[in-house]
Amino acid sequence: MSGEPAKAIAAYQAMRRYVLAFLIGVVCFLLVFSSSLQSEMSHELLEAYGLALILVGIGGRLWSILYIGGRKSAEVVSTGPYSVTRNPLYFFSTLAAAGVGAQTGSFVVTALAAGFCMMAFHIVALREERHLKAVLGEPYRAYLESVPRFLPAPRLFRDREEVTFRPRILNRTLVDGLAFFAALPFFELIERGQEMGLIPILFRLY
């Protein structure tokens, strides 16, 4: 992959990272100045489920990049995670973003994090599709008609005997994914500050 197609895909990938960074920033803001109305048990349970979502999100992103890394504008990838959804990286990123939102202990923030992420990635995906239709032509158009854009359809799953990947891209995806974990100690620190009265609570959410 080289030239204009490579630059275009790089721009979309950068946009994806900016979207994630913005959403995590919004969740952090909500956490700093809000508190959950859930009981202590519900709060802790939601945090635990959120951690599970973060782990699934990071694992899913790594799984996806094994199949697509460096080939997005070069060929139609339609096996593995790309056989059940056209945008597994966006789907798993949304799960991880919901997991980050869940660390607030608020169902509202969790839903908002997932919802905003889905909407933002939907816009990015539409732009990518227009670009890839022009670059990859009819094979990609056929792929669009057979595989859903976002929510996975497990019945469509199919795989291949082996895949090749670029370690540099896999490592970068791992580092990007671990950024979700960086939010966890930050959230705990903010909660302790609220409990000690050092950080004001401006509003409460379920």
PDB file of C-alpha atoms in Angstrom:
ATOM      1  CA  MET A   1       0.000   0.000   0.000  1.00  0.00           C
ATOM      2  CA  SER A   2       1.514   3.328  -1.027  1.00  0.00           C
ATOM      3  CA  GLY A   3       0.715   6.797  -2.262  1.00  0.00           C
ATOM      4  CA  GLU A   4      -2.663   8.443  -1.835  1.00  0.00           C
ATOM      5  CA  PRO A   5      -4.576   5.335  -0.608  1.00  0.00           C
ATOM      6  CA  ALA A   6      -2.043   4.860   2.192  1.00  0.00           C
ATOM      7  CA  LYS A   7      -2.284   8.534   3.186  1.00  0.00           C
ATOM      8  CA  ALA A   8      -6.075   8.403   3.203  1.00  0.00           C
ATOM      9  CA  ILE A   9      -6.202   5.308   5.415  1.00  0.00           C
ATOM     10  CA  ALA A  10      -3.582   6.806   7.741  1.00  0.00           C
ATOM     11  CA  ALA A  11      -5.803   9.877   8.093  1.00  0.00           C
ATOM     12  CA  TYR A  12      -8.817   7.716   9.009  1.00  0.00           C
ATOM     13  CA  GLN A  13      -6.742   5.785  11.545  1.00  0.00           C
ATOM     14  CA  ALA A  14      -5.568   9.050  13.094  1.00  0.00           C
ATOM     15  CA  MET A  15      -9.186  10.205  13.248  1.00  0.00           C
ATOM     16  CA  ARG A  16     -10.092   6.993  15.093  1.00  0.00           C
ATOM     17  CA  ARG A  17      -7.437   7.686  17.726  1.00  0.00           C
ATOM     18  CA  TYR A  18      -8.613  11.282  18.129  1.00  0.00           C
ATOM     19  CA  VAL A  19     -12.190  10.092  18.637  1.00  0.00           C
ATOM     20  CA  LEU A  20     -11.108   7.665  21.354  1.00  0.00           C
ATOM     21  CA  ALA A  21      -8.968  10.294  23.067  1.00  0.00           C
ATOM     22  CA  PHE A  22     -11.847  12.793  23.023  1.00  0.00           C
ATOM     23  CA  LEU A  23     -14.342  10.300  24.426  1.00  0.00           C
ATOM     24  CA  ILE A  24     -12.004   9.230  27.216  1.00  0.00           C
ATOM     25  CA  GLY A  25     -11.479  12.920  28.019  1.00  0.00           C
ATOM     26  CA  VAL A  26     -15.254  13.478  28.267  1.00  0.00           C
ATOM     27  CA  VAL A  27     -15.638  10.465  30.572  1.00  0.00           C
ATOM     28  CA  CYS A  28     -12.795  11.728  32.757  1.00  0.00           C
ATOM     29  CA  PHE A  29     -14.482  15.134  33.037  1.00  0.00           C
ATOM     30  CA  LEU A  30     -17.766  13.529  34.053  1.00  0.00           C
ATOM     31  CA  LEU A  31     -15.988  11.444  36.654  1.00  0.00           C
ATOM     32  CA  VAL A  32     -14.119  14.358  38.216  1.00  0.00           C
ATOM     33  CA  PHE A  33     -17.256  16.394  38.878  1.00  0.00           C
ATOM     34  CA  SER A  34     -19.950  13.737  39.273  1.00  0.00           C
ATOM     35  CA  SER A  35     -20.836  10.891  41.564  1.00  0.00           C
ATOM     36  CA  SER A  36     -22.908   7.750  41.083  1.00  0.00           C
ATOM     37  CA  LEU A  37     -26.310   7.309  42.721  1.00  0.00           C
ATOM     38  CA  GLN A  38     -25.886   3.526  42.618  1.00  0.00           C
ATOM     39  CA  SER A  39     -25.431   1.511  45.791  1.00  0.00           C
ATOM     40  CA  GLU A  40     -21.868   0.561  46.686  1.00  0.00           C
ATOM     41  CA  MET A  41     -22.474  -3.012  45.498  1.00  0.00           C
ATOM     42  CA  SER A  42     -23.961  -1.904  42.163  1.00  0.00           C
ATOM     43  CA  HIS A  43     -21.135   0.574  41.707  1.00  0.00           C
ATOM     44  CA  GLU A  44     -18.441  -2.057  42.252  1.00  0.00           C
ATOM     45  CA  LEU A  45     -20.271  -4.585  40.065  1.00  0.00           C
ATOM     46  CA  LEU A  46     -20.512  -2.127  37.181  1.00  0.00           C
ATOM     47  CA  GLU A  47     -16.813  -1.351  37.515  1.00  0.00           C
ATOM     48  CA  ALA A  48     -16.025  -5.091  37.357  1.00  0.00           C
ATOM     49  CA  TYR A  49     -18.141  -5.547  34.220  1.00  0.00           C
ATOM     50  CA  GLY A  50     -16.440  -2.482  32.782  1.00  0.00           C
ATOM     51  CA  LEU A  51     -13.028  -4.006  33.362  1.00  0.00           C
ATOM     52  CA  ALA A  52     -14.185  -7.128  31.514  1.00  0.00           C
ATOM     53  CA  LEU A  53     -15.340  -4.933  28.597  1.00  0.00           C
ATOM     54  CA  ILE A  54     -11.951  -3.213  28.487  1.00  0.00           C
ATOM     55  CA  LEU A  55     -10.169  -6.579  28.351  1.00  0.00           C
ATOM     56  CA  VAL A  56     -12.478  -7.859  25.600  1.00  0.00           C
ATOM     57  CA  GLY A  57     -12.059  -4.583  23.720  1.00  0.00           C
ATOM     58  CA  ILE A  58      -8.259  -4.701  23.826  1.00  0.00           C
ATOM     59  CA  GLY A  59      -8.182  -8.395  22.921  1.00  0.00           C
ATOM     60  CA  GLY A  60     -10.613  -7.839  20.066  1.00  0.00           C
ATOM     61  CA  ARG A  61      -8.571  -4.949  18.695  1.00  0.00           C
ATOM     62  CA  LEU A  62      -5.449  -7.115  18.683  1.00  0.00           C
ATOM     63  CA  TRP A  63      -7.344  -9.968  17.013  1.00  0.00           C
ATOM     64  CA  SER A  64      -8.620  -7.595  14.348  1.00  0.00           C
ATOM     65  CA  ILE A  65      -5.275  -5.985  13.579  1.00  0.00           C
ATOM     66  CA  LEU A  66      -3.734  -9.424  12.955  1.00  0.00           C
ATOM     67  CA  TYR A  67      -5.998  -9.716   9.901  1.00  0.00           C
ATOM     68  CA  ILE A  68      -6.061  -6.148   8.577  1.00  0.00           C
ATOM     69  CA  GLY A  69      -2.754  -4.560   9.602  1.00  0.00           C
ATOM     70  CA  GLY A  70      -1.286  -2.710   6.622  1.00  0.00           C
ATOM     71  CA  ARG A  71      -3.691  -4.240   4.073  1.00  0.00           C
ATOM     72  CA  LYS A  72      -6.813  -2.106   4.343  1.00  0.00           C
ATOM     73  CA  SER A  73      -6.378  -0.323   0.997  1.00  0.00           C
ATOM     74  CA  ALA A  74      -4.613  -3.221  -0.710  1.00  0.00           C
ATOM     75  CA  GLU A  75      -7.219  -6.002  -0.572  1.00  0.00           C
ATOM     76  CA  VAL A  76     -10.639  -6.933   0.753  1.00  0.00           C
ATOM     77  CA  VAL A  77     -10.120  -8.666   4.093  1.00  0.00           C
ATOM     78  CA  SER A  78     -13.190 -10.794   4.803  1.00  0.00           C
ATOM     79  CA  THR A  79     -12.063 -13.524   7.200  1.00  0.00           C
ATOM     80  CA  GLY A  80     -11.750 -13.771  10.970  1.00  0.00           C
ATOM     81  CA  PRO A  81     -13.377 -10.784  12.709  1.00  0.00           C
ATOM     82  CA  TYR A  82     -13.894  -9.136   9.314  1.00  0.00           C
ATOM     83  CA  SER A  83     -16.217 -11.943   8.269  1.00  0.00           C
ATOM     84  CA  VAL A  84     -18.805 -10.961  10.909  1.00  0.00           C
ATOM     85  CA  THR A  85     -18.486  -7.171  10.893  1.00  0.00           C
ATOM     86  CA  ARG A  86     -16.854  -4.723   8.519  1.00  0.00           C
ATOM     87  CA  ASN A  87     -15.459  -2.649  11.379  1.00  0.00           C
ATOM     88  CA  PRO A  88     -14.318  -4.933  14.209  1.00  0.00           C
ATOM     89  CA  LEU A  89     -11.728  -2.400  15.375  1.00  0.00           C
ATOM     90  CA  TYR A  90     -14.490   0.159  15.871  1.00  0.00           C
ATOM     91  CA  PHE A  91     -16.784  -2.382  17.515  1.00  0.00           C
ATOM     92  CA  PHE A  92     -14.163  -3.503  20.035  1.00  0.00           C
ATOM     93  CA  SER A  93     -13.050   0.078  20.646  1.00  0.00           C
ATOM     94  CA  THR A  94     -16.651   0.901  21.516  1.00  0.00           C
ATOM     95  CA  LEU A  95     -16.757  -1.977  24.016  1.00  0.00           C
ATOM     96  CA  ALA A  96     -13.554  -0.705  25.618  1.00  0.00           C
ATOM     97  CA  ALA A  97     -14.907   2.872  25.743  1.00  0.00           C
ATOM     98  CA  ALA A  98     -18.061   1.583  27.461  1.00  0.00           C
ATOM     99  CA  GLY A  99     -15.783  -0.220  29.921  1.00  0.00           C
ATOM    100  CA  VAL A 100     -13.998   3.032  30.668  1.00  0.00           C
ATOM    101  CA  GLY A 101     -17.349   4.746  31.204  1.00  0.00           C
ATOM    102  CA  ALA A 102     -18.376   1.963  33.571  1.00  0.00           C
ATOM    103  CA  GLN A 103     -15.480   2.860  35.865  1.00  0.00           C
ATOM    104  CA  THR A 104     -17.538   5.866  36.970  1.00  0.00           C
ATOM    105  CA  GLY A 105     -20.089   3.459  38.458  1.00  0.00           C
ATOM    106  CA  SER A 106     -22.791   5.188  36.421  1.00  0.00           C
ATOM    107  CA  PHE A 107     -25.050   3.415  33.927  1.00  0.00           C
ATOM    108  CA  VAL A 108     -25.727   6.780  32.268  1.00  0.00           C
ATOM    109  CA  VAL A 109     -22.039   7.534  31.645  1.00  0.00           C
ATOM    110  CA  THR A 110     -21.473   3.952  30.439  1.00  0.00           C
ATOM    111  CA  ALA A 111     -24.303   4.255  27.904  1.00  0.00           C
ATOM    112  CA  LEU A 112     -23.183   7.731  26.818  1.00  0.00           C
ATOM    113  CA  ALA A 113     -19.596   6.563  26.272  1.00  0.00           C
ATOM    114  CA  ALA A 114     -20.778   3.661  24.111  1.00  0.00           C
ATOM    115  CA  GLY A 115     -23.362   5.753  22.250  1.00  0.00           C
ATOM    116  CA  PHE A 116     -21.047   8.649  21.417  1.00  0.00           C
ATOM    117  CA  CYS A 117     -18.359   6.202  20.332  1.00  0.00           C
ATOM    118  CA  MET A 118     -20.775   4.397  17.999  1.00  0.00           C
ATOM    119  CA  MET A 119     -21.946   7.651  16.434  1.00  0.00           C
ATOM    120  CA  ALA A 120     -18.433   8.999  15.918  1.00  0.00           C
ATOM    121  CA  PHE A 121     -17.148   5.748  14.428  1.00  0.00           C
ATOM    122  CA  HIS A 122     -20.225   5.526  12.189  1.00  0.00           C
ATOM    123  CA  ILE A 123     -19.206   8.819  10.575  1.00  0.00           C
ATOM    124  CA  VAL A 124     -15.596   7.659  10.168  1.00  0.00           C
ATOM    125  CA  ALA A 125     -16.740   4.299   8.737  1.00  0.00           C
ATOM    126  CA  LEU A 126     -18.910   5.989   6.113  1.00  0.00           C
ATOM    127  CA  ARG A 127     -15.963   8.066   4.910  1.00  0.00           C
ATOM    128  CA  GLU A 128     -13.745   4.974   4.813  1.00  0.00           C
ATOM    129  CA  GLU A 129     -16.322   3.070   2.787  1.00  0.00           C
ATOM    130  CA  ARG A 130     -16.496   5.774   0.131  1.00  0.00           C
ATOM    131  CA  HIS A 131     -12.716   5.701  -0.153  1.00  0.00           C
ATOM    132  CA  LEU A 132     -12.446   1.891  -0.259  1.00  0.00           C
ATOM    133  CA  LYS A 133     -15.194   1.545  -2.862  1.00  0.00           C
ATOM    134  CA  ALA A 134     -13.171   3.800  -5.142  1.00  0.00           C
ATOM    135  CA  VAL A 135      -9.906   1.951  -4.453  1.00  0.00           C
ATOM    136  CA  LEU A 136     -11.014  -1.702  -4.287  1.00  0.00           C
ATOM    137  CA  GLY A 137     -13.986  -1.622  -6.652  1.00  0.00           C
ATOM    138  CA  GLU A 138     -16.510  -4.423  -7.117  1.00  0.00           C
ATOM    139  CA  PRO A 139     -15.044  -6.969  -4.641  1.00  0.00           C
ATOM    140  CA  TYR A 140     -15.436  -4.414  -1.861  1.00  0.00           C
ATOM    141  CA  ARG A 141     -18.971  -3.526  -2.972  1.00  0.00           C
ATOM    142  CA  ALA A 142     -19.894  -7.210  -2.741  1.00  0.00           C
ATOM    143  CA  TYR A 143     -18.364  -7.310   0.737  1.00  0.00           C
ATOM    144  CA  LEU A 144     -20.487  -4.309   1.773  1.00  0.00           C
ATOM    145  CA  GLU A 145     -23.639  -6.152   0.755  1.00  0.00           C
ATOM    146  CA  SER A 146     -22.852  -9.352   2.654  1.00  0.00           C
ATOM    147  CA  VAL A 147     -21.350  -8.224   5.985  1.00  0.00           C
ATOM    148  CA  PRO A 148     -22.916  -5.794   8.494  1.00  0.00           C
ATOM    149  CA  ARG A 149     -21.207  -2.451   9.112  1.00  0.00           C
ATOM    150  CA  PHE A 150     -20.948  -2.556  12.909  1.00  0.00           C
ATOM    151  CA  LEU A 151     -22.816  -5.131  15.002  1.00  0.00           C
ATOM    152  CA  PRO A 152     -21.292  -8.609  14.432  1.00  0.00           C
ATOM    153  CA  ALA A 153     -23.253 -11.443  12.815  1.00  0.00           C
ATOM    154  CA  PRO A 154     -21.553 -14.587  14.281  1.00  0.00           C
ATOM    155  CA  ARG A 155     -23.320 -16.915  11.825  1.00  0.00           C
ATOM    156  CA  LEU A 156     -21.180 -15.402   9.030  1.00  0.00           C
ATOM    157  CA  PHE A 157     -17.879 -16.315  10.668  1.00  0.00           C
ATOM    158  CA  ARG A 158     -15.264 -17.936   8.486  1.00  0.00           C
ATOM    159  CA  ASP A 159     -11.508 -18.119   8.837  1.00  0.00           C
ATOM    160  CA  ARG A 160      -8.326 -19.017   7.014  1.00  0.00           C
ATOM    161  CA  GLU A 161      -5.508 -21.452   7.733  1.00  0.00           C
ATOM    162  CA  GLU A 162      -2.975 -18.748   8.549  1.00  0.00           C
ATOM    163  CA  VAL A 163      -2.505 -14.993   8.570  1.00  0.00           C
ATOM    164  CA  THR A 164       0.595 -12.843   8.368  1.00  0.00           C
ATOM    165  CA  PHE A 165       0.960  -9.630  10.308  1.00  0.00           C
ATOM    166  CA  ARG A 166       3.359  -6.762  10.865  1.00  0.00           C
ATOM    167  CA  PRO A 167       4.736  -6.719  14.433  1.00  0.00           C
ATOM    168  CA  ARG A 168       5.112  -2.935  14.363  1.00  0.00           C
ATOM    169  CA  ILE A 169       1.398  -2.438  13.721  1.00  0.00           C
ATOM    170  CA  LEU A 170       0.425  -5.069  16.298  1.00  0.00           C
ATOM    171  CA  ASN A 171       2.674  -3.458  18.922  1.00  0.00           C
ATOM    172  CA  ARG A 172       1.255  -0.013  18.233  1.00  0.00           C
ATOM    173  CA  THR A 173      -2.289  -1.354  18.585  1.00  0.00           C
ATOM    174  CA  LEU A 174      -1.333  -2.966  21.898  1.00  0.00           C
ATOM    175  CA  VAL A 175       0.080   0.310  23.209  1.00  0.00           C
ATOM    176  CA  ASP A 176      -3.053   2.177  22.073  1.00  0.00           C
ATOM    177  CA  GLY A 177      -5.226  -0.407  23.815  1.00  0.00           C
ATOM    178  CA  LEU A 178      -3.300  -0.238  27.068  1.00  0.00           C
ATOM    179  CA  ALA A 179      -4.194   3.447  27.244  1.00  0.00           C
ATOM    180  CA  PHE A 180      -7.656   2.286  28.360  1.00  0.00           C
ATOM    181  CA  PHE A 181      -6.055   0.781  31.451  1.00  0.00           C
ATOM    182  CA  ALA A 182      -4.378   4.080  32.298  1.00  0.00           C
ATOM    183  CA  ALA A 183      -7.821   5.430  33.163  1.00  0.00           C
ATOM    184  CA  LEU A 184      -8.358   2.904  35.982  1.00  0.00           C
ATOM    185  CA  PRO A 185      -5.930   4.266  38.629  1.00  0.00           C
ATOM    186  CA  PHE A 186      -6.962   7.789  37.651  1.00  0.00           C
ATOM    187  CA  PHE A 187     -10.620   7.003  38.342  1.00  0.00           C
ATOM    188  CA  GLU A 188      -9.803   5.426  41.701  1.00  0.00           C
ATOM    189  CA  LEU A 189      -7.752   8.482  42.670  1.00  0.00           C
ATOM    190  CA  ILE A 190     -10.641  10.794  41.794  1.00  0.00           C
ATOM    191  CA  GLU A 191     -13.089   8.694  43.841  1.00  0.00           C
ATOM    192  CA  ARG A 192     -10.806   8.879  46.876  1.00  0.00           C
ATOM    193  CA  GLY A 193     -10.535  12.644  46.414  1.00  0.00           C
ATOM    194  CA  GLN A 194     -14.328  12.965  46.335  1.00  0.00           C
ATOM    195  CA  GLU A 195     -14.702  10.839  49.456  1.00  0.00           C
ATOM    196  CA  MET A 196     -12.189  13.052  51.287  1.00  0.00           C
ATOM    197  CA  GLY A 197     -13.984  16.209  50.161  1.00  0.00           C
ATOM    198  CA  LEU A 198     -11.014  17.445  48.115  1.00  0.00           C
ATOM    199  CA  ILE A 199     -12.928  17.368  44.819  1.00  0.00           C
ATOM    200  CA  PRO A 200     -16.408  18.943  44.584  1.00  0.00           C
ATOM    201  CA  ILE A 201     -19.335  16.858  43.298  1.00  0.00           C
ATOM    202  CA  LEU A 202     -21.393  19.050  40.970  1.00  0.00           C
ATOM    203  CA  PHE A 203     -24.019  16.472  39.949  1.00  0.00           C
ATOM    204  CA  ARG A 204     -25.014  12.850  40.487  1.00  0.00           C
ATOM    205  CA  LEU A 205     -25.928  10.279  37.853  1.00  0.00           C
ATOM    206  CA  TYR A 206     -27.468   6.800  37.880  1.00  0.00           C
TER     207      TYR A 206
END
